[in-house]
mmCIF file of C-alpha atoms in Angstrom:
data_model
loop_
_atom_site.group_PDB
_atom_site.id
_atom_site.type_symbol
_atom_site.label_atom_id
_atom_site.label_comp_id
_atom_site.label_asym_id
_atom_site.label_seq_id
_atom_site.Cartn_x
_atom_site.Cartn_y
_atom_site.Cartn_z
ATOM 1 C CA UNK A 1 -45.358 41.444 24.472
ATOM 2 C CA UNK A 2 -45.400 37.809 23.071
ATOM 3 C CA UNK A 3 -45.186 34.317 25.074
ATOM 4 C CA UNK A 4 -42.173 33.393 24.520
ATOM 5 C CA UNK A 5 -40.776 36.830 25.744
ATOM 6 C CA UNK A 6 -41.205 35.305 29.595
ATOM 7 C CA UNK A 7 -40.299 31.306 28.857
ATOM 8 C CA UNK A 8 -37.002 30.548 31.215
ATOM 9 C CA UNK A 9 -34.111 29.806 29.314
ATOM 10 C CA UNK A 10 -33.128 26.501 28.797
ATOM 11 C CA UNK A 11 -29.170 27.846 31.088
ATOM 12 C CA UNK A 12 -31.324 28.743 34.060
ATOM 13 C CA UNK A 13 -31.122 27.316 37.585
ATOM 14 C CA UNK A 14 -34.592 25.545 39.193
ATOM 15 C CA UNK A 15 -35.607 27.025 41.336
ATOM 16 C CA UNK A 16 -34.897 25.992 44.897
ATOM 17 C CA UNK A 17 -38.215 23.464 46.160
ATOM 18 C CA UNK A 18 -38.999 25.518 50.366
ATOM 19 C CA UNK A 19 -38.065 24.491 52.854
ATOM 20 C CA UNK A 20 -40.028 22.739 55.554
ATOM 21 C CA UNK A 21 -39.696 21.648 59.323
ATOM 22 C CA UNK A 22 -39.283 18.177 60.288
ATOM 23 C CA UNK A 23 -39.673 17.296 64.050
ATOM 24 C CA UNK A 24 -38.939 13.582 65.407
ATOM 25 C CA UNK A 25 -40.600 13.465 69.311
ATOM 26 C CA UNK A 26 -39.450 10.791 71.829
ATOM 27 C CA UNK A 27 -40.380 10.474 74.980
ATOM 28 C CA UNK A 28 -37.306 12.158 76.695
ATOM 29 C CA UNK A 29 -35.936 14.342 73.555
ATOM 30 C CA UNK A 30 -36.757 16.220 70.434
ATOM 31 C CA UNK A 31 -34.884 17.096 66.997
ATOM 32 C CA UNK A 32 -35.919 19.297 65.338
ATOM 33 C CA UNK A 33 -34.604 20.505 61.208
ATOM 34 C CA UNK A 34 -35.177 22.836 58.666
ATOM 35 C CA UNK A 35 -35.082 20.535 55.684
ATOM 36 C CA UNK A 36 -35.987 20.674 51.505
ATOM 37 C CA UNK A 37 -35.646 18.177 49.090
ATOM 38 C CA UNK A 38 -31.769 17.355 47.425
ATOM 39 C CA UNK A 39 -30.497 17.199 44.326
ATOM 40 C CA UNK A 40 -29.171 13.883 44.918
ATOM 41 C CA UNK A 41 -31.923 10.714 44.530
ATOM 42 C CA UNK A 42 -29.661 8.799 46.565
ATOM 43 C CA UNK A 43 -29.930 11.425 50.050
ATOM 44 C CA UNK A 44 -33.421 13.356 48.428
ATOM 45 C CA UNK A 45 -33.326 15.266 52.092
ATOM 46 C CA UNK A 46 -31.299 17.962 52.854
ATOM 47 C CA UNK A 47 -30.622 18.670 56.533
ATOM 48 C CA UNK A 48 -30.459 23.106 56.558
ATOM 49 C CA UNK A 49 -30.883 22.830 60.176
ATOM 50 C CA UNK A 50 -31.244 20.762 63.265
ATOM 51 C CA UNK A 51 -31.234 20.847 66.925
ATOM 52 C CA UNK A 52 -32.286 18.693 69.410
ATOM 53 C CA UNK A 53 -34.454 19.369 72.329
ATOM 54 C CA UNK A 54 -34.611 18.139 75.939
ATOM 55 C CA UNK A 55 -38.899 17.586 76.622
ATOM 56 C CA UNK A 56 -38.626 18.568 80.355
ATOM 57 C CA UNK A 57 -38.064 22.519 79.634
ATOM 58 C CA UNK A 58 -40.464 22.681 77.412
ATOM 59 C CA UNK A 59 -44.510 22.847 78.051
ATOM 60 C CA UNK A 60 -45.306 21.627 73.763
ATOM 61 C CA UNK A 61 -43.752 20.729 71.388
ATOM 62 C CA UNK A 62 -45.536 24.085 69.901
ATOM 63 C CA UNK A 63 -43.297 25.852 72.205
ATOM 64 C CA UNK A 64 -40.189 23.868 71.028
ATOM 65 C CA UNK A 65 -40.600 24.136 67.622
ATOM 66 C CA UNK A 66 -41.092 28.088 68.200
ATOM 67 C CA UNK A 67 -37.548 28.137 69.809
ATOM 68 C CA UNK A 68 -36.718 26.213 67.334
ATOM 69 C CA UNK A 69 -37.407 29.134 64.696
ATOM 70 C CA UNK A 70 -37.518 31.354 67.400
ATOM 71 C CA UNK A 71 -36.806 35.377 64.347
ATOM 72 C CA UNK A 72 -35.637 33.232 61.235
ATOM 73 C CA UNK A 73 -38.097 32.479 58.508
ATOM 74 C CA UNK A 74 -41.147 31.000 58.818
ATOM 75 C CA UNK A 75 -41.783 27.772 56.812
ATOM 76 C CA UNK A 76 -45.175 26.755 56.011
ATOM 77 C CA UNK A 77 -45.434 22.875 56.511
ATOM 78 C CA UNK A 78 -43.888 20.957 59.248
ATOM 79 C CA UNK A 79 -43.990 17.424 59.515
ATOM 80 C CA UNK A 80 -43.875 15.279 63.007
ATOM 81 C CA UNK A 81 -42.735 11.815 63.491
ATOM 82 C CA UNK A 82 -43.805 10.409 66.888
ATOM 83 C CA UNK A 83 -44.012 7.344 69.063
ATOM 84 C CA UNK A 84 -48.059 6.405 68.959
ATOM 85 C CA UNK A 85 -50.597 6.479 66.366
ATOM 86 C CA UNK A 86 -51.603 9.089 64.185
ATOM 87 C CA UNK A 87 -55.186 9.327 63.986
ATOM 88 C CA UNK A 88 -57.391 11.006 61.019
ATOM 89 C CA UNK A 89 -58.122 13.856 63.327
ATOM 90 C CA UNK A 90 -54.247 15.087 63.430
ATOM 91 C CA UNK A 91 -53.879 14.121 66.623
ATOM 92 C CA UNK A 92 -51.385 11.247 68.151
ATOM 93 C CA UNK A 93 -52.391 7.602 70.804
ATOM 94 C CA UNK A 94 -49.240 7.520 73.053
ATOM 95 C CA UNK A 95 -48.632 6.490 76.030
ATOM 96 C CA UNK A 96 -44.444 8.113 75.900
ATOM 97 C CA UNK A 97 -44.870 11.427 74.580
ATOM 98 C CA UNK A 98 -45.109 13.597 78.143
ATOM 99 C CA UNK A 99 -47.719 16.172 76.543
ATOM 100 C CA UNK A 100 -50.631 15.854 73.578
ATOM 101 C CA UNK A 101 -50.193 16.282 70.652
ATOM 102 C CA UNK A 102 -52.732 18.133 67.964
ATOM 103 C CA UNK A 103 -51.655 18.809 64.451
ATOM 104 C CA UNK A 104 -54.065 21.051 64.493
ATOM 105 C CA UNK A 105 -52.947 22.522 67.564
ATOM 106 C CA UNK A 106 -49.558 22.955 66.552
ATOM 107 C CA UNK A 107 -50.847 25.013 63.367
ATOM 108 C CA UNK A 108 -52.828 27.152 65.294
ATOM 109 C CA UNK A 109 -49.690 28.115 67.461
ATOM 110 C CA UNK A 110 -47.504 28.447 65.224
ATOM 111 C CA UNK A 111 -49.409 30.121 62.510
ATOM 112 C CA UNK A 112 -48.083 27.007 59.884
ATOM 113 C CA UNK A 113 -51.067 26.607 56.609
ATOM 114 C CA UNK A 114 -50.002 22.317 57.481
ATOM 115 C CA UNK A 115 -48.916 19.977 59.808
ATOM 116 C CA UNK A 116 -48.486 16.345 59.582
ATOM 117 C CA UNK A 117 -47.803 13.728 61.900
ATOM 118 C CA UNK A 118 -46.380 10.077 61.336
ATOM 119 C CA UNK A 119 -45.408 7.390 63.366
ATOM 120 C CA UNK A 120 -42.170 7.813 64.183
ATOM 121 C CA UNK A 121 -40.937 4.082 63.498
ATOM 122 C CA UNK A 122 -42.539 4.121 59.622
ATOM 123 C CA UNK A 123 -40.266 7.727 59.008
ATOM 124 C CA UNK A 124 -37.782 5.645 60.016
ATOM 125 C CA UNK A 125 -38.169 2.925 57.618
ATOM 126 C CA UNK A 126 -38.457 5.585 54.949
ATOM 127 C CA UNK A 127 -34.728 6.630 56.095
ATOM 128 C CA UNK A 128 -32.726 3.654 56.520
ATOM 129 C CA UNK A 129 -32.643 2.798 53.122
ATOM 130 C CA UNK A 130 -30.606 6.548 53.409
ATOM 131 C CA UNK A 131 -27.910 5.656 56.136
ATOM 132 C CA UNK A 132 -24.282 5.132 54.866
ATOM 133 C CA UNK A 133 -22.839 1.836 55.719
ATOM 134 C CA UNK A 134 -20.240 3.726 57.683
ATOM 135 C CA UNK A 135 -23.454 4.585 60.023
ATOM 136 C CA UNK A 136 -24.014 0.524 60.710
ATOM 137 C CA UNK A 137 -23.094 -2.050 62.519
ATOM 138 C CA UNK A 138 -23.572 -5.621 60.911
ATOM 139 C CA UNK A 139 -24.760 -7.956 63.485
ATOM 140 C CA UNK A 140 -25.123 -11.399 61.507
ATOM 141 C CA UNK A 141 -25.948 -12.174 57.889
ATOM 142 C CA UNK A 142 -24.333 -11.530 54.502
ATOM 143 C CA UNK A 143 -23.832 -7.770 53.821
ATOM 144 C CA UNK A 144 -25.900 -6.832 51.578
ATOM 145 C CA UNK A 145 -29.813 -8.737 50.659
ATOM 146 C CA UNK A 146 -32.179 -9.092 47.198
ATOM 147 C CA UNK A 147 -34.461 -5.836 47.498
ATOM 148 C CA UNK A 148 -37.327 -7.371 49.593
ATOM 149 C CA UNK A 149 -39.119 -5.983 52.422
ATOM 150 C CA UNK A 150 -36.658 -4.599 55.424
ATOM 151 C CA UNK A 151 -37.981 -4.012 59.222
ATOM 152 C CA UNK A 152 -36.611 -1.153 61.329
ATOM 153 C CA UNK A 153 -37.305 -2.164 64.889
ATOM 154 C CA UNK A 154 -35.807 0.206 67.752
ATOM 155 C CA UNK A 155 -36.068 -0.019 71.756
ATOM 156 C CA UNK A 156 -36.371 3.140 73.198
ATOM 157 C CA UNK A 157 -38.346 5.288 75.604
ATOM 158 C CA UNK A 158 -40.833 2.171 74.175
ATOM 159 C CA UNK A 159 -40.807 0.048 70.890
ATOM 160 C CA UNK A 160 -41.052 0.927 67.734
ATOM 161 C CA UNK A 161 -41.569 -1.070 64.706
ATOM 162 C CA UNK A 162 -42.135 -0.320 61.015
ATOM 163 C CA UNK A 163 -41.764 -2.777 57.967
ATOM 164 C CA UNK A 164 -40.685 -1.098 54.161
ATOM 165 C CA UNK A 165 -41.876 -2.393 51.096
ATOM 166 C CA UNK A 166 -40.933 -1.986 47.628
ATOM 167 C CA UNK A 167 -43.761 -2.328 45.021
ATOM 168 C CA UNK A 168 -43.412 -1.579 41.175
ATOM 169 C CA UNK A 169 -45.052 2.314 42.044
ATOM 170 C CA UNK A 170 -42.577 3.159 44.655
ATOM 171 C CA UNK A 171 -41.992 2.376 47.998
ATOM 172 C CA UNK A 172 -44.615 2.322 51.113
ATOM 173 C CA UNK A 173 -44.106 1.628 54.554
ATOM 174 C CA UNK A 174 -46.209 -0.686 57.307
ATOM 175 C CA UNK A 175 -46.648 1.370 60.641
ATOM 176 C CA UNK A 176 -47.266 -1.017 63.112
ATOM 177 C CA UNK A 177 -47.730 -1.940 66.794
ATOM 178 C CA UNK A 178 -45.171 -4.523 67.567
ATOM 179 C CA UNK A 179 -44.248 -2.685 71.066
ATOM 180 C CA UNK A 180 -47.860 -3.493 72.201
ATOM 181 C CA UNK A 181 -47.859 -8.070 71.982
ATOM 182 C CA UNK A 182 -47.857 -9.895 74.569
ATOM 183 C CA UNK A 183 -43.866 -10.746 75.432
ATOM 184 C CA UNK A 184 -42.852 -14.563 74.838
ATOM 185 C CA UNK A 185 -40.095 -16.042 76.726
ATOM 186 C CA UNK A 186 -38.206 -19.200 76.527
ATOM 187 C CA UNK A 187 -36.047 -19.743 79.857
ATOM 188 C CA UNK A 188 -36.934 -20.374 83.247
ATOM 189 C CA UNK A 189 -34.867 -16.666 84.149
ATOM 190 C CA UNK A 190 -37.454 -14.912 82.095
ATOM 191 C CA UNK A 191 -40.063 -17.081 82.996
ATOM 192 C CA UNK A 192 -39.344 -16.455 86.578
ATOM 193 C CA UNK A 193 -38.926 -12.370 85.636
ATOM 194 C CA UNK A 194 -41.638 -12.221 83.656
ATOM 195 C CA UNK A 195 -44.290 -13.705 86.713
ATOM 196 C CA UNK A 196 -41.890 -10.798 88.886
ATOM 197 C CA UNK A 197 -43.629 -8.397 86.424
ATOM 198 C CA UNK A 198 -47.149 -9.595 86.114
ATOM 199 C CA UNK A 199 -47.490 -8.601 89.794
ATOM 200 C CA UNK A 200 -47.443 -5.000 88.740
ATOM 201 C CA UNK A 201 -48.597 -5.685 85.135
ATOM 202 C CA UNK A 202 -52.395 -7.810 84.012
ATOM 203 C CA UNK A 203 -50.546 -6.877 80.841
ATOM 204 C CA UNK A 204 -46.337 -8.188 80.097
ATOM 205 C CA UNK A 205 -45.812 -6.252 76.625
ATOM 206 C CA UNK A 206 -42.668 -6.919 74.516
ATOM 207 C CA UNK A 207 -41.731 -3.508 75.135
ATOM 208 C CA UNK A 208 -42.219 -3.697 79.316
ATOM 209 C CA UNK A 209 -39.210 -5.352 78.194
ATOM 210 C CA UNK A 210 -37.072 -4.491 74.846
ATOM 211 C CA UNK A 211 -37.776 -0.195 75.770
ATOM 212 C CA UNK A 212 -35.155 2.106 77.829
ATOM 213 C CA UNK A 213 -38.223 1.371 80.963
ATOM 214 C CA UNK A 214 -37.984 -2.164 79.984
ATOM 215 C CA UNK A 215 -34.102 -2.603 81.007
ATOM 216 C CA UNK A 216 -35.405 -0.905 84.006
ATOM 217 C CA UNK A 217 -37.791 -3.360 84.768
ATOM 218 C CA UNK A 218 -35.653 -6.299 84.123
ATOM 219 C CA UNK A 219 -33.302 -4.837 86.341
ATOM 220 C CA UNK A 220 -35.540 -4.152 88.966
ATOM 221 C CA UNK A 221 -37.449 -7.459 88.870
ATOM 222 C CA UNK A 222 -34.662 -9.450 89.089
ATOM 223 C CA UNK A 223 -33.870 -8.095 92.217
ATOM 224 C CA UNK A 224 -36.746 -9.131 93.180
ATOM 225 C CA UNK A 225 -35.791 -12.643 92.630
ATOM 226 C CA UNK A 226 -32.357 -12.449 94.654
ATOM 227 C CA UNK A 227 -33.882 -10.499 97.546
ATOM 228 C CA UNK A 228 -31.827 -7.231 96.378
ATOM 229 C CA UNK A 229 -32.694 -4.202 96.297
ATOM 230 C CA UNK A 230 -32.786 -1.936 92.899
ATOM 231 C CA UNK A 231 -30.278 0.072 93.695
ATOM 232 C CA UNK A 232 -29.512 1.532 90.231
ATOM 233 C CA UNK A 233 -32.281 4.340 89.051
ATOM 234 C CA UNK A 234 -31.451 4.889 85.772
ATOM 235 C CA UNK A 235 -31.502 2.275 82.299
ATOM 236 C CA UNK A 236 -28.512 4.741 81.303
ATOM 237 C CA UNK A 237 -27.177 3.697 84.991
ATOM 238 C CA UNK A 238 -27.784 0.301 84.421
ATOM 239 C CA UNK A 239 -26.288 0.523 80.997
ATOM 240 C CA UNK A 240 -23.562 2.059 82.344
ATOM 241 C CA UNK A 241 -22.307 -1.148 85.527
ATOM 242 C CA UNK A 242 -23.878 -3.493 83.299
ATOM 243 C CA UNK A 243 -21.143 -2.587 80.582
ATOM 244 C CA UNK A 244 -18.455 -2.162 83.022
ATOM 245 C CA UNK A 245 -19.133 -4.944 84.916
ATOM 246 C CA UNK A 246 -20.154 -3.195 87.877
ATOM 247 C CA UNK A 247 -22.599 -4.481 89.324
ATOM 248 C CA UNK A 248 -23.402 -8.527 88.838
ATOM 249 C CA UNK A 249 -27.868 -8.084 88.089
ATOM 250 C CA UNK A 250 -27.241 -5.150 85.897
ATOM 251 C CA UNK A 251 -24.616 -6.447 84.077
ATOM 252 C CA UNK A 252 -27.518 -9.790 83.995
ATOM 253 C CA UNK A 253 -30.635 -7.563 83.232
ATOM 254 C CA UNK A 254 -28.778 -6.330 80.302
ATOM 255 C CA UNK A 255 -28.174 -9.532 79.098
ATOM 256 C CA UNK A 256 -31.494 -10.758 79.621
ATOM 257 C CA UNK A 257 -32.313 -8.233 77.879
ATOM 258 C CA UNK A 258 -29.865 -8.855 74.983
ATOM 259 C CA UNK A 259 -31.309 -12.498 74.230
ATOM 260 C CA UNK A 260 -34.701 -11.801 74.601
ATOM 261 C CA UNK A 261 -34.602 -9.050 71.496
ATOM 262 C CA UNK A 262 -33.046 -11.434 69.891
ATOM 263 C CA UNK A 263 -36.094 -14.038 69.955
ATOM 264 C CA UNK A 264 -38.403 -11.158 69.199
ATOM 265 C CA UNK A 265 -36.339 -10.063 66.322
ATOM 266 C CA UNK A 266 -36.266 -13.776 64.668
ATOM 267 C CA UNK A 267 -39.748 -13.580 65.427
ATOM 268 C CA UNK A 268 -40.939 -10.301 63.755
ATOM 269 C CA UNK A 269 -37.951 -11.446 61.037
ATOM 270 C CA UNK A 270 -40.571 -14.134 60.272
ATOM 271 C CA UNK A 271 -43.692 -12.775 60.601
ATOM 272 C CA UNK A 272 -43.324 -10.279 58.678
ATOM 273 C CA UNK A 273 -41.008 -11.889 55.771
ATOM 274 C CA UNK A 274 -37.889 -9.396 56.511
ATOM 275 C CA UNK A 275 -36.382 -10.602 53.323
ATOM 276 C CA UNK A 276 -34.239 -7.887 52.713
ATOM 277 C CA UNK A 277 -33.048 -7.090 55.864
ATOM 278 C CA UNK A 278 -33.211 -5.879 59.706
ATOM 279 C CA UNK A 279 -32.712 -2.755 61.090
ATOM 280 C CA UNK A 280 -32.023 -1.937 64.708
ATOM 281 C CA UNK A 281 -32.242 1.910 65.456
ATOM 282 C CA UNK A 282 -33.137 2.372 68.880
ATOM 283 C CA UNK A 283 -31.688 5.003 71.504
ATOM 284 C CA UNK A 284 -30.104 2.227 73.788
ATOM 285 C CA UNK A 285 -28.164 -0.249 71.263
ATOM 286 C CA UNK A 286 -25.563 2.452 70.276
ATOM 287 C CA UNK A 287 -24.204 2.124 73.877
ATOM 288 C CA UNK A 288 -24.508 -1.562 74.099
ATOM 289 C CA UNK A 289 -22.872 -2.381 70.881
ATOM 290 C CA UNK A 290 -19.634 -4.284 71.732
ATOM 291 C CA UNK A 291 -21.880 -6.061 74.453
ATOM 292 C CA UNK A 292 -24.705 -6.625 71.714
ATOM 293 C CA UNK A 293 -21.697 -8.745 69.656
ATOM 294 C CA UNK A 294 -21.098 -10.695 72.710
ATOM 295 C CA UNK A 295 -24.428 -11.343 73.920
ATOM 296 C CA UNK A 296 -26.983 -14.524 73.034
ATOM 297 C CA UNK A 297 -28.408 -11.712 70.341
ATOM 298 C CA UNK A 298 -27.586 -13.508 67.343
ATOM 299 C CA UNK A 299 -28.483 -17.165 68.651
ATOM 300 C CA UNK A 300 -31.801 -16.276 69.983
ATOM 301 C CA UNK A 301 -32.344 -14.948 66.920
ATOM 302 C CA UNK A 302 -31.325 -17.732 64.693
ATOM 303 C CA UNK A 303 -33.443 -20.227 67.005
ATOM 304 C CA UNK A 304 -36.140 -20.762 65.484
ATOM 305 C CA UNK A 305 -35.672 -24.346 64.551
ATOM 306 C CA UNK A 306 -36.759 -25.353 60.345
ATOM 307 C CA UNK A 307 -36.457 -21.365 59.706
ATOM 308 C CA UNK A 308 -32.883 -20.937 61.362
ATOM 309 C CA UNK A 309 -31.559 -20.976 57.485
ATOM 310 C CA UNK A 310 -34.034 -18.570 56.001
ATOM 311 C CA UNK A 311 -32.949 -16.484 59.058
ATOM 312 C CA UNK A 312 -29.333 -16.690 57.758
ATOM 313 C CA UNK A 313 -29.886 -14.956 55.108
ATOM 314 C CA UNK A 314 -30.988 -11.739 56.507
ATOM 315 C CA UNK A 315 -28.788 -9.358 56.906
ATOM 316 C CA UNK A 316 -29.348 -7.694 60.477
ATOM 317 C CA UNK A 317 -27.815 -3.943 60.966
ATOM 318 C CA UNK A 318 -27.216 -1.793 64.055
ATOM 319 C CA UNK A 319 -28.138 2.243 62.725
ATOM 320 C CA UNK A 320 -26.114 4.546 64.277
ATOM 321 C CA UNK A 321 -27.706 8.042 63.404
ATOM 322 C CA UNK A 322 -28.997 10.361 64.963
ATOM 323 C CA UNK A 323 -31.083 12.763 62.989
ATOM 324 C CA UNK A 324 -33.087 9.277 61.341
ATOM 325 C CA UNK A 325 -35.994 10.167 62.480
ATOM 326 C CA UNK A 326 -36.055 13.711 61.227
ATOM 327 C CA UNK A 327 -34.604 12.911 58.088
ATOM 328 C CA UNK A 328 -37.317 10.114 57.827
ATOM 329 C CA UNK A 329 -40.108 12.379 58.725
ATOM 330 C CA UNK A 330 -39.058 13.749 55.911
ATOM 331 C CA UNK A 331 -38.609 11.832 53.294
ATOM 332 C CA UNK A 332 -41.985 10.428 54.193
ATOM 333 C CA UNK A 333 -42.878 14.456 53.552
ATOM 334 C CA UNK A 334 -41.495 14.831 50.003
ATOM 335 C CA UNK A 335 -43.524 11.492 49.031
ATOM 336 C CA UNK A 336 -46.348 12.344 49.499
ATOM 337 C CA UNK A 337 -47.599 14.340 46.205
ATOM 338 C CA UNK A 338 -50.349 16.244 48.461
ATOM 339 C CA UNK A 339 -48.002 17.953 50.276
ATOM 340 C CA UNK A 340 -47.281 20.693 48.738
#
């Protein structure tokens, strides 16, 4: 038999790439998908199956992944996006995930060949360009911007941020711990809130105000300042009461939250040179769309003295895509030449 006898006909379809697992681990939920590379350059990730799990119902990530796989086909590889700092040994430094994470442990528990762990907002940054226009809410700036560094920020269980940077060799993403620096405030009320928070916290970080738990901190501080009992017990309850205008202190808390968010995002856009735009991708933001639009977010974002003109040229959009973290993790995986 000659070598020519083994040649693949020109019309034969290309072999489908093998599917893999992609997971986005948050403080409250884990989203898992069976994914594979698509044939669409604009949307390179295809999700074959997708589920959302509640962290409190499982002993760890391995149990969640096992429940997702169940009796189905077991992929060889898995990529996990999670809040925190991924060490080279496959473990994670994080304050927002309820159980330890270890790539090597997950490999052993599930019998996988390789598990990769990436910062959650580093992953989201890889996915931001894949969000359709219908999936965003424009807050300020032009509809489009020149190709350039793009900032992705999200207040959720914590506050995550990453910068997508185009280069001649392809895009790279800078993961950050932007939620950990000291919170900067501007108004007398914000200063009073920080002083109140300092009674319990030696270091008041950005995410101590700009996150779900951060909104709770703002509300409790305001209640203490006003000498009122803190009757609302969850960020969702505060948000609902604020949006429906049923609680004065809840509404004031959310107003402070939006103002601080605008000011902080403006600082970050300047610090990272985010000429390509800003995407806000946090779990709390889709719940307060109209409130955010009518808040001081934009005025505080632009209030940077002579740099206002530069910020006016940067689009700021809220991304509303529940699968963004999973798609980003999968995109990160597909971009690694050594991941196959």
